[in-house]
Amino acid sequence: MAVLYAQNDAFSTSETGTFQQTAKDQGLNVLTVQKFLTTDSDFTTQVTAVLNADVDLVIVSGLANDGGNLVKQLRQLGYKGSIIGGNGLNTSNMFPVCQQYCDGIIIAQAYSPAQPSANNQLFVKEYSAQYKKAPPQFAAQAFTAVQVYVDALKVIDRKKKMAEWELSDLRVELNTQILAGKYNTPLGVISFDKEGELQQKDFYVAQIKMKDAKTGTFVFLK
């Protein structure tokens, strides 16, 4: 396999570390690691290295524009293997960039509109009515963040009315309550460990299917 990442983007450099370690843990051979910048548009050097390594799998950590152009050039120059995209490619904004060459990219997602809970189905209904499309992952995560705060504040308000709290004390109490709670959200049931790291049960794998040169969708794989 080959790994490519945007070296000037903090999230991409962190993410590629996880990708590379996991690949080694799974017994995969990382034959080449290539760096690029989020401002790059010509990826000839990186693509040539990938083709020369004769790999079966490419993992890309970048953003929509650079990642989309990288994928496009990989396909145009003859790479035919599988491509996994990191979280920066988890957006429909890349569809008009790599166009038909986006087809087949595999991306892990923390959310699916098909998640069966009543909470999520209500969220999907309301979001779709307003925006005329199913909610993407980032919309569901943003909604979940607000929900967690609201749910925690409701618990605190039952202990003592919100207006009676000193702001500094309320912040401490809110942090404590968020960490102690369990939340039924569009992402499924979530909670937090004592350091504040998210504990989430449900994750998904999606594959991009392009409808035409500029529009596509994420199809969830079983």
PDB file of C-alpha atoms in Angstrom:
ATOM      1  CA  MET A   1       0.000   0.000   0.000  1.00  0.00           C
ATOM      2  CA  ALA A   2       0.921   3.668  -0.346  1.00  0.00           C
ATOM      3  CA  VAL A   3       0.133   6.490   2.064  1.00  0.00           C
ATOM      4  CA  LEU A   4      -0.173  10.123   1.024  1.00  0.00           C
ATOM      5  CA  TYR A   5      -0.901  13.057   3.311  1.00  0.00           C
ATOM      6  CA  ALA A   6      -1.009  16.856   3.490  1.00  0.00           C
ATOM      7  CA  GLN A   7       1.985  17.770   5.632  1.00  0.00           C
ATOM      8  CA  ASN A   8       0.772  21.337   6.290  1.00  0.00           C
ATOM      9  CA  ASP A   9      -2.564  20.265   7.768  1.00  0.00           C
ATOM     10  CA  ALA A  10      -2.492  19.238  11.443  1.00  0.00           C
ATOM     11  CA  PHE A  11      -5.459  16.877  11.206  1.00  0.00           C
ATOM     12  CA  SER A  12      -4.059  15.093   8.148  1.00  0.00           C
ATOM     13  CA  THR A  13      -0.645  14.574   9.742  1.00  0.00           C
ATOM     14  CA  SER A  14      -2.292  13.165  12.874  1.00  0.00           C
ATOM     15  CA  GLU A  15      -4.655  10.988  10.863  1.00  0.00           C
ATOM     16  CA  THR A  16      -1.912   9.506   8.684  1.00  0.00           C
ATOM     17  CA  GLY A  17      -0.073   8.378  11.807  1.00  0.00           C
ATOM     18  CA  THR A  18      -3.140   6.358  12.779  1.00  0.00           C
ATOM     19  CA  PHE A  19      -3.509   5.000   9.246  1.00  0.00           C
ATOM     20  CA  GLN A  20       0.131   3.943   9.031  1.00  0.00           C
ATOM     21  CA  GLN A  21       0.200   2.279  12.446  1.00  0.00           C
ATOM     22  CA  THR A  22      -3.059   0.433  11.777  1.00  0.00           C
ATOM     23  CA  ALA A  23      -1.766  -0.754   8.406  1.00  0.00           C
ATOM     24  CA  LYS A  24       1.322  -2.209  10.082  1.00  0.00           C
ATOM     25  CA  ASP A  25      -0.805  -3.784  12.809  1.00  0.00           C
ATOM     26  CA  GLN A  26      -2.888  -5.461  10.091  1.00  0.00           C
ATOM     27  CA  GLY A  27       0.234  -6.843   8.409  1.00  0.00           C
ATOM     28  CA  LEU A  28       0.056  -4.551   5.371  1.00  0.00           C
ATOM     29  CA  ASN A  29       3.264  -3.374   3.723  1.00  0.00           C
ATOM     30  CA  VAL A  30       3.580   0.394   3.437  1.00  0.00           C
ATOM     31  CA  LEU A  31       5.829   0.655   0.375  1.00  0.00           C
ATOM     32  CA  THR A  32       5.858   4.441  -0.002  1.00  0.00           C
ATOM     33  CA  VAL A  33       4.813   7.466   2.047  1.00  0.00           C
ATOM     34  CA  GLN A  34       4.338  10.673   0.056  1.00  0.00           C
ATOM     35  CA  LYS A  35       3.788  14.204   1.357  1.00  0.00           C
ATOM     36  CA  PHE A  36       2.001  17.080  -0.315  1.00  0.00           C
ATOM     37  CA  LEU A  37       0.532  20.491   0.546  1.00  0.00           C
ATOM     38  CA  THR A  38      -3.137  21.466   0.694  1.00  0.00           C
ATOM     39  CA  THR A  39      -2.255  24.227  -1.805  1.00  0.00           C
ATOM     40  CA  ASP A  40      -0.806  21.790  -4.373  1.00  0.00           C
ATOM     41  CA  SER A  41      -2.516  21.136  -7.687  1.00  0.00           C
ATOM     42  CA  ASP A  42       0.154  19.078  -9.472  1.00  0.00           C
ATOM     43  CA  PHE A  43       0.749  15.645  -7.934  1.00  0.00           C
ATOM     44  CA  THR A  44       2.883  14.110 -10.687  1.00  0.00           C
ATOM     45  CA  THR A  45       5.787  13.344  -8.321  1.00  0.00           C
ATOM     46  CA  GLN A  46       3.589  11.616  -5.753  1.00  0.00           C
ATOM     47  CA  VAL A  47       1.579   9.673  -8.320  1.00  0.00           C
ATOM     48  CA  THR A  48       4.738   8.502 -10.084  1.00  0.00           C
ATOM     49  CA  ALA A  49       6.071   7.169  -6.761  1.00  0.00           C
ATOM     50  CA  VAL A  50       2.805   5.297  -6.182  1.00  0.00           C
ATOM     51  CA  LEU A  51       2.820   3.764  -9.654  1.00  0.00           C
ATOM     52  CA  ASN A  52       6.486   2.760  -9.347  1.00  0.00           C
ATOM     53  CA  ALA A  53       5.733   1.063  -6.016  1.00  0.00           C
ATOM     54  CA  ASP A  54       3.066  -1.056  -7.756  1.00  0.00           C
ATOM     55  CA  VAL A  55       0.690  -0.988  -4.783  1.00  0.00           C
ATOM     56  CA  ASP A  56      -2.840  -2.392  -4.426  1.00  0.00           C
ATOM     57  CA  LEU A  57      -4.124   0.210  -1.993  1.00  0.00           C
ATOM     58  CA  VAL A  58      -3.714   3.979  -1.573  1.00  0.00           C
ATOM     59  CA  ILE A  59      -4.726   5.887   1.560  1.00  0.00           C
ATOM     60  CA  VAL A  60      -5.105   9.674   1.248  1.00  0.00           C
ATOM     61  CA  SER A  61      -5.237  12.149   4.135  1.00  0.00           C
ATOM     62  CA  GLY A  62      -5.967  15.613   2.801  1.00  0.00           C
ATOM     63  CA  LEU A  63      -8.775  18.072   2.197  1.00  0.00           C
ATOM     64  CA  ALA A  64     -11.476  18.138  -0.453  1.00  0.00           C
ATOM     65  CA  ASN A  65      -9.670  20.190  -3.096  1.00  0.00           C
ATOM     66  CA  ASP A  66      -6.147  18.776  -2.852  1.00  0.00           C
ATOM     67  CA  GLY A  67      -7.394  15.276  -2.054  1.00  0.00           C
ATOM     68  CA  GLY A  68      -9.841  15.381  -4.942  1.00  0.00           C
ATOM     69  CA  ASN A  69      -7.170  16.502  -7.386  1.00  0.00           C
ATOM     70  CA  LEU A  70      -4.786  13.837  -6.104  1.00  0.00           C
ATOM     71  CA  VAL A  71      -7.377  11.104  -6.633  1.00  0.00           C
ATOM     72  CA  LYS A  72      -8.158  12.455 -10.108  1.00  0.00           C
ATOM     73  CA  GLN A  73      -4.505  12.408 -11.143  1.00  0.00           C
ATOM     74  CA  LEU A  74      -3.952   8.941  -9.689  1.00  0.00           C
ATOM     75  CA  ARG A  75      -6.730   7.575 -11.894  1.00  0.00           C
ATOM     76  CA  GLN A  76      -5.794   9.613 -14.955  1.00  0.00           C
ATOM     77  CA  LEU A  77      -2.187   8.371 -14.818  1.00  0.00           C
ATOM     78  CA  GLY A  78      -3.212   4.748 -14.547  1.00  0.00           C
ATOM     79  CA  TYR A  79      -3.640   3.696 -10.928  1.00  0.00           C
ATOM     80  CA  LYS A  80      -6.384   1.054 -10.811  1.00  0.00           C
ATOM     81  CA  GLY A  81      -6.249  -0.159  -7.197  1.00  0.00           C
ATOM     82  CA  SER A  82      -8.403   0.706  -4.204  1.00  0.00           C
ATOM     83  CA  ILE A  83      -8.416   4.157  -2.599  1.00  0.00           C
ATOM     84  CA  ILE A  84      -9.314   4.963   1.011  1.00  0.00           C
ATOM     85  CA  GLY A  85      -9.954   8.586   1.904  1.00  0.00           C
ATOM     86  CA  GLY A  86      -9.497  10.173   5.308  1.00  0.00           C
ATOM     87  CA  ASN A  87     -11.978  12.439   7.043  1.00  0.00           C
ATOM     88  CA  GLY A  88     -11.049  15.442   4.883  1.00  0.00           C
ATOM     89  CA  LEU A  89     -12.474  13.624   1.866  1.00  0.00           C
ATOM     90  CA  ASN A  90     -15.697  12.854   3.712  1.00  0.00           C
ATOM     91  CA  THR A  91     -17.627  15.590   1.924  1.00  0.00           C
ATOM     92  CA  SER A  92     -19.591  16.064  -1.274  1.00  0.00           C
ATOM     93  CA  ASN A  93     -17.428  19.153  -1.922  1.00  0.00           C
ATOM     94  CA  MET A  94     -14.854  16.886  -3.523  1.00  0.00           C
ATOM     95  CA  PHE A  95     -17.267  15.516  -6.138  1.00  0.00           C
ATOM     96  CA  PRO A  96     -16.834  18.404  -8.614  1.00  0.00           C
ATOM     97  CA  VAL A  97     -13.056  18.241  -8.064  1.00  0.00           C
ATOM     98  CA  CYS A  98     -12.290  14.603  -8.915  1.00  0.00           C
ATOM     99  CA  GLN A  99     -15.578  14.149 -10.801  1.00  0.00           C
ATOM    100  CA  GLN A 100     -16.052  10.628 -12.205  1.00  0.00           C
ATOM    101  CA  TYR A 101     -12.689   9.653 -10.712  1.00  0.00           C
ATOM    102  CA  CYS A 102     -14.218   9.929  -7.209  1.00  0.00           C
ATOM    103  CA  ASP A 103     -16.154   6.760  -7.933  1.00  0.00           C
ATOM    104  CA  GLY A 104     -15.209   3.867  -5.673  1.00  0.00           C
ATOM    105  CA  ILE A 105     -13.369   5.779  -2.929  1.00  0.00           C
ATOM    106  CA  ILE A 106     -13.964   4.145   0.468  1.00  0.00           C
ATOM    107  CA  ILE A 107     -14.395   6.332   3.540  1.00  0.00           C
ATOM    108  CA  ALA A 108     -15.183   5.489   7.165  1.00  0.00           C
ATOM    109  CA  GLN A 109     -18.017   7.524   8.641  1.00  0.00           C
ATOM    110  CA  ALA A 110     -19.269   8.126  12.149  1.00  0.00           C
ATOM    111  CA  TYR A 111     -22.866   8.578  11.015  1.00  0.00           C
ATOM    112  CA  SER A 112     -25.483   7.052   8.749  1.00  0.00           C
ATOM    113  CA  PRO A 113     -28.930   8.494   7.947  1.00  0.00           C
ATOM    114  CA  ALA A 114     -30.140   4.889   8.134  1.00  0.00           C
ATOM    115  CA  GLN A 115     -29.261   4.597  11.840  1.00  0.00           C
ATOM    116  CA  PRO A 116     -32.588   3.224  13.138  1.00  0.00           C
ATOM    117  CA  SER A 117     -33.139   5.120  16.399  1.00  0.00           C
ATOM    118  CA  ALA A 118     -36.246   7.284  16.677  1.00  0.00           C
ATOM    119  CA  ASN A 119     -33.989  10.232  17.571  1.00  0.00           C
ATOM    120  CA  ASN A 120     -32.060   9.931  14.327  1.00  0.00           C
ATOM    121  CA  GLN A 121     -35.078   9.325  12.138  1.00  0.00           C
ATOM    122  CA  LEU A 122     -36.682  12.510  13.472  1.00  0.00           C
ATOM    123  CA  PHE A 123     -33.426  14.383  12.789  1.00  0.00           C
ATOM    124  CA  VAL A 124     -33.308  13.006   9.230  1.00  0.00           C
ATOM    125  CA  LYS A 125     -36.942  13.994   8.638  1.00  0.00           C
ATOM    126  CA  GLU A 126     -36.462  17.568   9.850  1.00  0.00           C
ATOM    127  CA  TYR A 127     -33.117  18.051   8.082  1.00  0.00           C
ATOM    128  CA  SER A 128     -34.409  16.644   4.796  1.00  0.00           C
ATOM    129  CA  ALA A 129     -37.492  18.850   4.918  1.00  0.00           C
ATOM    130  CA  GLN A 130     -35.327  21.959   5.258  1.00  0.00           C
ATOM    131  CA  TYR A 131     -32.372  21.128   2.992  1.00  0.00           C
ATOM    132  CA  LYS A 132     -33.983  18.673   0.531  1.00  0.00           C
ATOM    133  CA  LYS A 133     -31.282  16.043   1.080  1.00  0.00           C
ATOM    134  CA  ALA A 134     -30.191  13.538   3.702  1.00  0.00           C
ATOM    135  CA  PRO A 135     -27.957  14.941   6.447  1.00  0.00           C
ATOM    136  CA  PRO A 136     -24.194  14.386   6.088  1.00  0.00           C
ATOM    137  CA  GLN A 137     -21.932  13.285   8.928  1.00  0.00           C
ATOM    138  CA  PHE A 138     -20.799  16.766   9.959  1.00  0.00           C
ATOM    139  CA  ALA A 139     -24.383  18.029  10.265  1.00  0.00           C
ATOM    140  CA  ALA A 140     -25.275  15.070  12.490  1.00  0.00           C
ATOM    141  CA  GLN A 141     -22.167  15.607  14.622  1.00  0.00           C
ATOM    142  CA  ALA A 142     -22.916  19.316  15.022  1.00  0.00           C
ATOM    143  CA  PHE A 143     -26.506  18.551  16.042  1.00  0.00           C
ATOM    144  CA  THR A 144     -25.241  15.926  18.492  1.00  0.00           C
ATOM    145  CA  ALA A 145     -22.837  18.413  20.088  1.00  0.00           C
ATOM    146  CA  VAL A 146     -25.677  20.850  20.742  1.00  0.00           C
ATOM    147  CA  GLN A 147     -27.925  18.044  21.998  1.00  0.00           C
ATOM    148  CA  VAL A 148     -25.311  16.899  24.524  1.00  0.00           C
ATOM    149  CA  TYR A 149     -25.047  20.417  25.968  1.00  0.00           C
ATOM    150  CA  VAL A 150     -28.832  20.818  26.129  1.00  0.00           C
ATOM    151  CA  ASP A 151     -29.397  17.405  27.728  1.00  0.00           C
ATOM    152  CA  ALA A 152     -26.715  18.064  30.343  1.00  0.00           C
ATOM    153  CA  LEU A 153     -28.078  21.533  31.098  1.00  0.00           C
ATOM    154  CA  LYS A 154     -31.575  20.104  31.619  1.00  0.00           C
ATOM    155  CA  VAL A 155     -30.209  17.752  34.286  1.00  0.00           C
ATOM    156  CA  ILE A 156     -28.402  20.635  35.986  1.00  0.00           C
ATOM    157  CA  ASP A 157     -31.499  22.836  35.851  1.00  0.00           C
ATOM    158  CA  ARG A 158     -33.459  20.195  37.744  1.00  0.00           C
ATOM    159  CA  LYS A 159     -30.886  20.371  40.531  1.00  0.00           C
ATOM    160  CA  LYS A 160     -30.879  24.155  40.694  1.00  0.00           C
ATOM    161  CA  LYS A 161     -32.449  26.676  38.347  1.00  0.00           C
ATOM    162  CA  MET A 162     -30.034  27.958  35.724  1.00  0.00           C
ATOM    163  CA  ALA A 163     -30.441  31.594  36.707  1.00  0.00           C
ATOM    164  CA  GLU A 164     -29.244  30.814  40.246  1.00  0.00           C
ATOM    165  CA  TRP A 165     -25.828  29.489  39.182  1.00  0.00           C
ATOM    166  CA  GLU A 166     -22.644  31.514  39.162  1.00  0.00           C
ATOM    167  CA  LEU A 167     -21.202  31.214  35.662  1.00  0.00           C
ATOM    168  CA  SER A 168     -17.871  29.773  36.841  1.00  0.00           C
ATOM    169  CA  ASP A 169     -19.641  27.148  38.947  1.00  0.00           C
ATOM    170  CA  LEU A 170     -22.011  26.319  36.108  1.00  0.00           C
ATOM    171  CA  ARG A 171     -19.105  25.640  33.776  1.00  0.00           C
ATOM    172  CA  VAL A 172     -17.602  23.162  36.220  1.00  0.00           C
ATOM    173  CA  GLU A 173     -20.959  21.487  36.833  1.00  0.00           C
ATOM    174  CA  LEU A 174     -21.678  21.310  33.104  1.00  0.00           C
ATOM    175  CA  ASN A 175     -18.342  19.640  32.404  1.00  0.00           C
ATOM    176  CA  THR A 176     -18.957  17.127  35.187  1.00  0.00           C
ATOM    177  CA  GLN A 177     -22.468  16.362  33.966  1.00  0.00           C
ATOM    178  CA  ILE A 178     -21.421  15.936  30.323  1.00  0.00           C
ATOM    179  CA  LEU A 179     -18.786  13.387  31.306  1.00  0.00           C
ATOM    180  CA  ALA A 180     -21.236  11.517  33.535  1.00  0.00           C
ATOM    181  CA  GLY A 181     -24.089  11.294  31.054  1.00  0.00           C
ATOM    182  CA  LYS A 182     -25.135   8.874  28.336  1.00  0.00           C
ATOM    183  CA  TYR A 183     -26.846  10.351  25.287  1.00  0.00           C
ATOM    184  CA  ASN A 184     -29.192   8.886  22.683  1.00  0.00           C
ATOM    185  CA  THR A 185     -28.202  10.907  19.615  1.00  0.00           C
ATOM    186  CA  PRO A 186     -28.387  10.690  15.804  1.00  0.00           C
ATOM    187  CA  LEU A 187     -24.960   9.031  16.037  1.00  0.00           C
ATOM    188  CA  GLY A 188     -26.417   6.358  18.297  1.00  0.00           C
ATOM    189  CA  VAL A 189     -25.789   6.053  22.036  1.00  0.00           C
ATOM    190  CA  ILE A 190     -22.646   7.942  23.066  1.00  0.00           C
ATOM    191  CA  SER A 191     -20.831   8.755  26.281  1.00  0.00           C
ATOM    192  CA  PHE A 192     -17.429  10.076  27.371  1.00  0.00           C
ATOM    193  CA  ASP A 193     -14.563   8.665  29.369  1.00  0.00           C
ATOM    194  CA  LYS A 194     -13.031  10.568  32.277  1.00  0.00           C
ATOM    195  CA  GLU A 195     -10.632  12.396  29.923  1.00  0.00           C
ATOM    196  CA  GLY A 196     -13.510  13.500  27.717  1.00  0.00           C
ATOM    197  CA  GLU A 197     -12.825  11.121  24.828  1.00  0.00           C
ATOM    198  CA  LEU A 198     -15.944  10.121  22.924  1.00  0.00           C
ATOM    199  CA  GLN A 199     -17.205   6.569  23.349  1.00  0.00           C
ATOM    200  CA  GLN A 200     -19.324   5.638  20.349  1.00  0.00           C
ATOM    201  CA  LYS A 201     -20.579   2.183  19.417  1.00  0.00           C
ATOM    202  CA  ASP A 202     -21.750   2.581  15.823  1.00  0.00           C
ATOM    203  CA  PHE A 203     -19.457   3.306  12.873  1.00  0.00           C
ATOM    204  CA  TYR A 204     -19.956   2.816   9.153  1.00  0.00           C
ATOM    205  CA  VAL A 205     -18.058   2.356   5.907  1.00  0.00           C
ATOM    206  CA  ALA A 206     -19.263   4.169   2.816  1.00  0.00           C
ATOM    207  CA  GLN A 207     -18.227   4.126  -0.830  1.00  0.00           C
ATOM    208  CA  ILE A 208     -18.613   7.026  -3.221  1.00  0.00           C
ATOM    209  CA  LYS A 209     -20.866   6.340  -6.197  1.00  0.00           C
ATOM    210  CA  MET A 210     -20.872   9.095  -8.821  1.00  0.00           C
ATOM    211  CA  LYS A 211     -24.122   9.779 -10.659  1.00  0.00           C
ATOM    212  CA  ASP A 212     -22.524  12.039 -13.278  1.00  0.00           C
ATOM    213  CA  ALA A 213     -19.420  14.217 -13.623  1.00  0.00           C
ATOM    214  CA  LYS A 214     -20.248  16.448 -10.662  1.00  0.00           C
ATOM    215  CA  THR A 215     -22.773  14.736  -8.406  1.00  0.00           C
ATOM    216  CA  GLY A 216     -22.569  11.583  -6.364  1.00  0.00           C
ATOM    217  CA  THR A 217     -23.527   9.976  -3.095  1.00  0.00           C
ATOM    218  CA  PHE A 218     -22.063   7.966  -0.226  1.00  0.00           C
ATOM    219  CA  VAL A 219     -23.383   4.402  -0.342  1.00  0.00           C
ATOM    220  CA  PHE A 220     -23.045   2.545   2.949  1.00  0.00           C
ATOM    221  CA  LEU A 221     -21.417  -0.867   2.769  1.00  0.00           C
ATOM    222  CA  LYS A 222     -22.475  -3.823   4.911  1.00  0.00           C
TER     223      LYS A 222
END
